[in-house]
Amino acid sequence: EPEVTQTPSHQVTQMGQEVILRCVPISNHLYFYWYRQILGQKVEFLVSFYNNEISEKSEIFDDQFSVERPDGSNFTLKIRSTKLEDSAMYFCASRERSSYNSPLHFGNGTRLTVT
Amino acid sequence: QKEVEQNSGPLSVPEGAIASLNCTYSDRGSQSFFWYRQYSGKSPELIMSIYSNGDKEDGRFTAQLNKASQYVSLLIRDSQPSDSATYLCAVNYKLSFGAGTTVTVRA
């Protein structure tokens, strides 16, 4: 069964450094998402992306964050200058259609640790 | 008011019993409702989706939706130790998640 893949599984970085989290969505999916989950807290929506542009973003997704689809397969989340509070699990997800009943498929996540 | 609220648990049930999980949501216009299972350190895994009022059954899982009461529930019948996880209620296609209910099934 096709799946969303994320790399790396664990990223450790120093405060102030830039990180790029990578995702390969399912090949025929057109809608892409990033979520994060701080340890012990709920899963939070960050951003949705369609047709090479952001379609929606949350308050969390400030100027330090950006997303990109650099080629036909990868979808990346960049954090320009990481803060301690950016430490979390980051999940990429994709869906085939925009309709409300099109299920969202999650990747296995990248655990980001900012020291 | 939180968008999606769940009983935080933990909920402990004996093996073979029914686990009952509840979720309420604030947006009356919500159209889609999902239950995800999340094992510790893993990603959410979709187990049920429901879009219209009433019950929907899939194997040992039954989701119930009442839009008038803005309430959605999940029943897990014949609970197994492998069902021990955190269950996340999510609402709408963008997925607003609740904080999750941790379920422990005692062998």
Short mmCIF file of C-alpha atoms in Angstrom, two decimals:
data_model
loop_
_atom_site.label_atom_id
_atom_site.label_comp_id
_atom_site.label_asym_id
_atom_site.label_seq_id
_atom_site.Cartn_x
_atom_site.Cartn_y
_atom_site.Cartn_z
CA GLU A 1 0.00 0.00 0.00
CA PRO A 2 1.39 3.43 -0.90
CA GLU A 3 2.50 5.50 2.04
CA VAL A 4 3.77 8.93 2.97
CA THR A 5 7.47 8.83 3.83
CA GLN A 6 9.34 11.32 5.98
CA THR A 7 13.05 11.86 6.51
CA PRO A 8 14.90 12.03 8.76
CA SER A 9 13.12 10.14 11.52
CA HIS A 10 15.03 12.15 14.14
CA GLN A 11 16.76 15.50 13.73
CA VAL A 12 18.80 17.19 16.42
CA THR A 13 19.78 20.80 15.90
CA GLN A 14 21.08 23.73 17.87
CA MET A 15 18.93 26.75 18.62
CA GLY A 16 19.15 29.31 15.84
CA GLN A 17 20.00 26.79 13.13
CA GLU A 18 17.90 26.14 10.06
CA VAL A 19 16.32 22.74 9.54
CA ILE A 20 14.54 21.19 6.60
CA LEU A 21 12.14 18.33 7.14
CA ARG A 22 11.39 16.25 4.09
CA CYS A 23 8.32 14.37 2.99
CA VAL A 24 7.36 12.32 -0.04
CA PRO A 25 3.56 12.27 -0.30
CA ILE A 26 1.63 9.48 -1.98
CA SER A 27 2.19 9.86 -5.70
CA ASN A 28 -1.37 10.62 -6.88
CA HIS A 29 -2.19 12.92 -3.99
CA LEU A 30 -2.61 16.62 -4.63
CA TYR A 31 -3.09 18.12 -1.17
CA PHE A 32 -0.30 18.25 1.37
CA TYR A 33 -0.17 19.15 5.03
CA TRP A 34 2.18 19.61 7.94
CA TYR A 35 1.17 19.01 11.53
CA ARG A 36 3.18 19.10 14.72
CA GLN A 37 2.80 17.46 18.10
CA ILE A 38 4.70 18.74 21.07
CA LEU A 39 5.40 15.93 23.53
CA GLY A 40 2.30 15.17 25.58
CA GLN A 41 0.13 17.62 23.67
CA LYS A 42 -2.38 17.37 20.86
CA VAL A 43 -1.67 17.22 17.15
CA GLU A 44 -1.80 20.76 15.71
CA PHE A 45 -2.36 21.86 12.13
CA LEU A 46 0.43 24.00 10.67
CA VAL A 47 -0.18 24.44 6.95
CA SER A 48 -1.90 23.04 3.90
CA PHE A 49 -0.52 23.23 0.36
CA TYR A 50 -2.08 22.76 -3.04
CA ASN A 51 -1.07 23.62 -6.58
CA ASN A 52 2.30 24.96 -5.45
CA GLU A 53 0.95 27.40 -2.95
CA ILE A 54 -0.19 27.59 0.64
CA SER A 55 -3.95 27.22 0.89
CA GLU A 56 -4.25 27.68 4.63
CA LYS A 57 -1.97 28.18 7.62
CA SER A 58 -2.38 28.35 11.35
CA GLU A 59 -1.18 30.97 13.81
CA ILE A 60 1.74 28.70 14.62
CA PHE A 61 3.02 28.94 11.04
CA ASP A 62 4.80 32.28 11.37
CA ASP A 63 7.57 33.82 9.27
CA GLN A 64 10.09 31.32 10.61
CA PHE A 65 8.32 28.55 8.73
CA SER A 66 8.11 27.91 5.01
CA VAL A 67 7.03 25.06 2.78
CA GLU A 68 8.08 24.11 -0.68
CA ARG A 69 7.52 21.46 -3.30
CA PRO A 70 10.91 21.64 -5.01
CA ASP A 71 10.18 18.87 -7.50
CA GLY A 72 7.40 16.47 -8.42
CA SER A 73 7.78 14.26 -5.39
CA ASN A 74 9.18 16.07 -2.35
CA PHE A 75 7.37 18.40 0.04
CA THR A 76 9.52 20.19 2.59
CA LEU A 77 9.06 22.19 5.77
CA LYS A 78 11.81 24.65 6.61
CA ILE A 79 12.31 26.31 9.97
CA ARG A 80 14.73 29.20 9.50
CA SER A 81 15.96 29.83 13.01
CA THR A 82 14.92 27.10 15.38
CA LYS A 83 13.83 27.79 18.93
CA LEU A 84 13.69 25.43 21.87
CA GLU A 85 9.90 25.42 21.65
CA ASP A 86 10.06 24.06 18.10
CA SER A 87 11.02 20.70 19.58
CA ALA A 88 8.19 18.38 18.56
CA MET A 89 7.13 15.57 16.26
CA TYR A 90 6.36 16.91 12.81
CA PHE A 91 3.95 14.93 10.67
CA CYS A 92 3.48 15.28 6.96
CA ALA A 93 0.16 14.18 5.47
CA SER A 94 -1.46 14.02 2.07
CA ARG A 95 -4.85 13.37 0.53
CA GLU A 96 -6.02 12.65 -2.97
CA ARG A 97 -8.90 15.13 -3.22
CA SER A 98 -10.07 18.21 -1.38
CA SER A 99 -13.48 16.78 -0.57
CA TYR A 100 -14.35 16.37 3.08
CA ASN A 101 -14.53 12.61 2.81
CA SER A 102 -11.10 12.09 1.30
CA PRO A 103 -8.99 10.54 4.07
CA LEU A 104 -5.72 12.06 5.20
CA HIS A 105 -2.68 9.77 5.18
CA PHE A 106 0.07 10.53 7.68
CA GLY A 107 3.77 9.85 7.45
CA ASN A 108 5.70 8.35 10.36
CA GLY A 109 6.92 11.73 11.50
CA THR A 110 10.21 13.48 12.17
CA ARG A 111 11.18 14.05 15.79
CA LEU A 112 12.89 17.44 15.97
CA THR A 113 14.99 18.16 19.03
CA VAL A 114 16.32 21.69 19.45
CA THR A 115 19.10 22.06 22.01
CA GLN B 1 -14.01 27.08 24.06
CA LYS B 2 -11.82 24.36 22.60
CA GLU B 3 -12.76 23.24 19.10
CA VAL B 4 -12.67 19.56 19.92
CA GLU B 5 -12.87 18.16 23.43
CA GLN B 6 -12.33 14.62 24.61
CA ASN B 7 -12.31 12.90 27.97
CA SER B 8 -8.63 12.88 28.78
CA GLY B 9 -8.73 9.51 30.52
CA PRO B 10 -6.90 7.38 31.06
CA LEU B 11 -9.54 4.76 30.40
CA SER B 12 -8.76 1.30 31.68
CA VAL B 13 -10.89 -1.64 30.55
CA PRO B 14 -10.48 -5.41 30.95
CA GLU B 15 -9.79 -7.53 27.91
CA GLY B 16 -13.00 -8.42 26.12
CA ALA B 17 -14.94 -5.43 27.46
CA ILE B 18 -16.33 -2.44 25.57
CA ALA B 19 -14.34 0.79 25.60
CA SER B 20 -16.45 3.91 25.10
CA LEU B 21 -14.84 7.15 23.99
CA ASN B 22 -16.55 10.53 23.70
CA CYS B 23 -15.87 13.71 21.79
CA THR B 24 -17.66 17.04 21.47
CA TYR B 25 -16.99 19.79 18.96
CA SER B 26 -17.82 23.47 18.80
CA ASP B 27 -18.27 24.19 15.07
CA ARG B 28 -21.89 23.39 14.28
CA GLY B 29 -21.12 23.45 10.55
CA SER B 30 -18.64 20.57 10.79
CA GLN B 31 -19.19 17.88 8.18
CA SER B 32 -16.57 15.23 8.71
CA PHE B 33 -15.47 13.37 11.80
CA PHE B 34 -12.62 10.99 12.30
CA TRP B 35 -11.18 8.71 14.92
CA TYR B 36 -7.45 8.11 14.85
CA ARG B 37 -5.41 5.73 16.93
CA GLN B 38 -1.93 6.80 17.99
CA TYR B 39 0.59 4.52 19.60
CA SER B 40 3.28 6.20 21.67
CA GLY B 41 5.86 7.87 19.43
CA LYS B 42 3.99 6.95 16.26
CA SER B 43 1.85 8.81 13.77
CA PRO B 44 -1.96 8.92 13.91
CA GLU B 45 -3.64 6.04 12.11
CA LEU B 46 -7.17 6.46 10.77
CA ILE B 47 -9.56 3.85 12.14
CA MET B 48 -13.00 5.34 11.48
CA SER B 49 -14.63 8.18 9.60
CA ILE B 50 -18.26 9.25 9.83
CA TYR B 51 -20.14 11.95 7.98
CA SER B 52 -23.86 11.53 8.73
CA ASN B 53 -25.91 11.11 11.88
CA GLY B 54 -26.23 7.63 13.29
CA ASP B 55 -23.96 4.66 13.72
CA LYS B 56 -21.22 3.30 11.50
CA GLU B 57 -19.67 -0.07 12.22
CA ASP B 58 -16.35 -1.44 11.03
CA GLY B 59 -15.29 -4.69 12.62
CA ARG B 60 -14.99 -4.18 16.37
CA PHE B 61 -15.32 -0.41 16.04
CA THR B 62 -18.54 1.61 15.99
CA ALA B 63 -18.65 5.35 15.52
CA GLN B 64 -21.74 7.30 16.50
CA LEU B 65 -22.52 10.83 15.38
CA ASN B 66 -25.15 13.24 16.67
CA LYS B 67 -24.80 16.60 14.93
CA ALA B 68 -27.63 18.20 16.89
CA SER B 69 -25.74 17.52 20.10
CA GLN B 70 -22.35 18.11 18.43
CA TYR B 71 -21.19 14.79 19.75
CA VAL B 72 -19.28 11.89 18.27
CA SER B 73 -18.30 8.69 20.03
CA LEU B 74 -16.30 5.54 19.41
CA LEU B 75 -17.04 2.12 20.83
CA ILE B 76 -14.43 -0.60 20.80
CA ARG B 77 -15.99 -4.02 21.33
CA ASP B 78 -14.11 -7.07 22.57
CA SER B 79 -11.16 -4.88 23.56
CA GLN B 80 -7.73 -6.41 23.07
CA PRO B 81 -4.39 -5.47 24.65
CA SER B 82 -3.29 -4.31 21.19
CA ASP B 83 -6.02 -1.66 21.37
CA SER B 84 -4.06 0.09 24.13
CA ALA B 85 -3.26 3.48 22.60
CA THR B 86 -4.35 7.09 22.54
CA TYR B 87 -7.50 7.70 20.50
CA LEU B 88 -7.79 11.05 18.79
CA CYS B 89 -11.02 12.63 17.67
CA ALA B 90 -10.61 14.94 14.67
CA VAL B 91 -13.11 17.19 12.98
CA ASN B 92 -13.31 18.62 9.45
CA TYR B 93 -11.09 18.00 6.45
CA LYS B 94 -8.28 20.15 7.88
CA LEU B 95 -8.42 18.02 11.03
CA SER B 96 -8.86 19.85 14.29
CA PHE B 97 -7.73 17.29 16.83
CA GLY B 98 -8.81 16.73 20.37
CA ALA B 99 -6.19 16.08 23.01
CA GLY B 100 -6.89 12.34 22.89
CA THR B 101 -8.08 9.68 25.30
CA THR B 102 -5.54 7.10 26.44
CA VAL B 103 -6.99 3.60 26.60
CA THR B 104 -5.36 0.73 28.46
CA VAL B 105 -6.75 -2.77 27.98
CA ARG B 106 -5.87 -5.05 30.90
CA ALA B 107 -5.15 -8.67 30.01
#
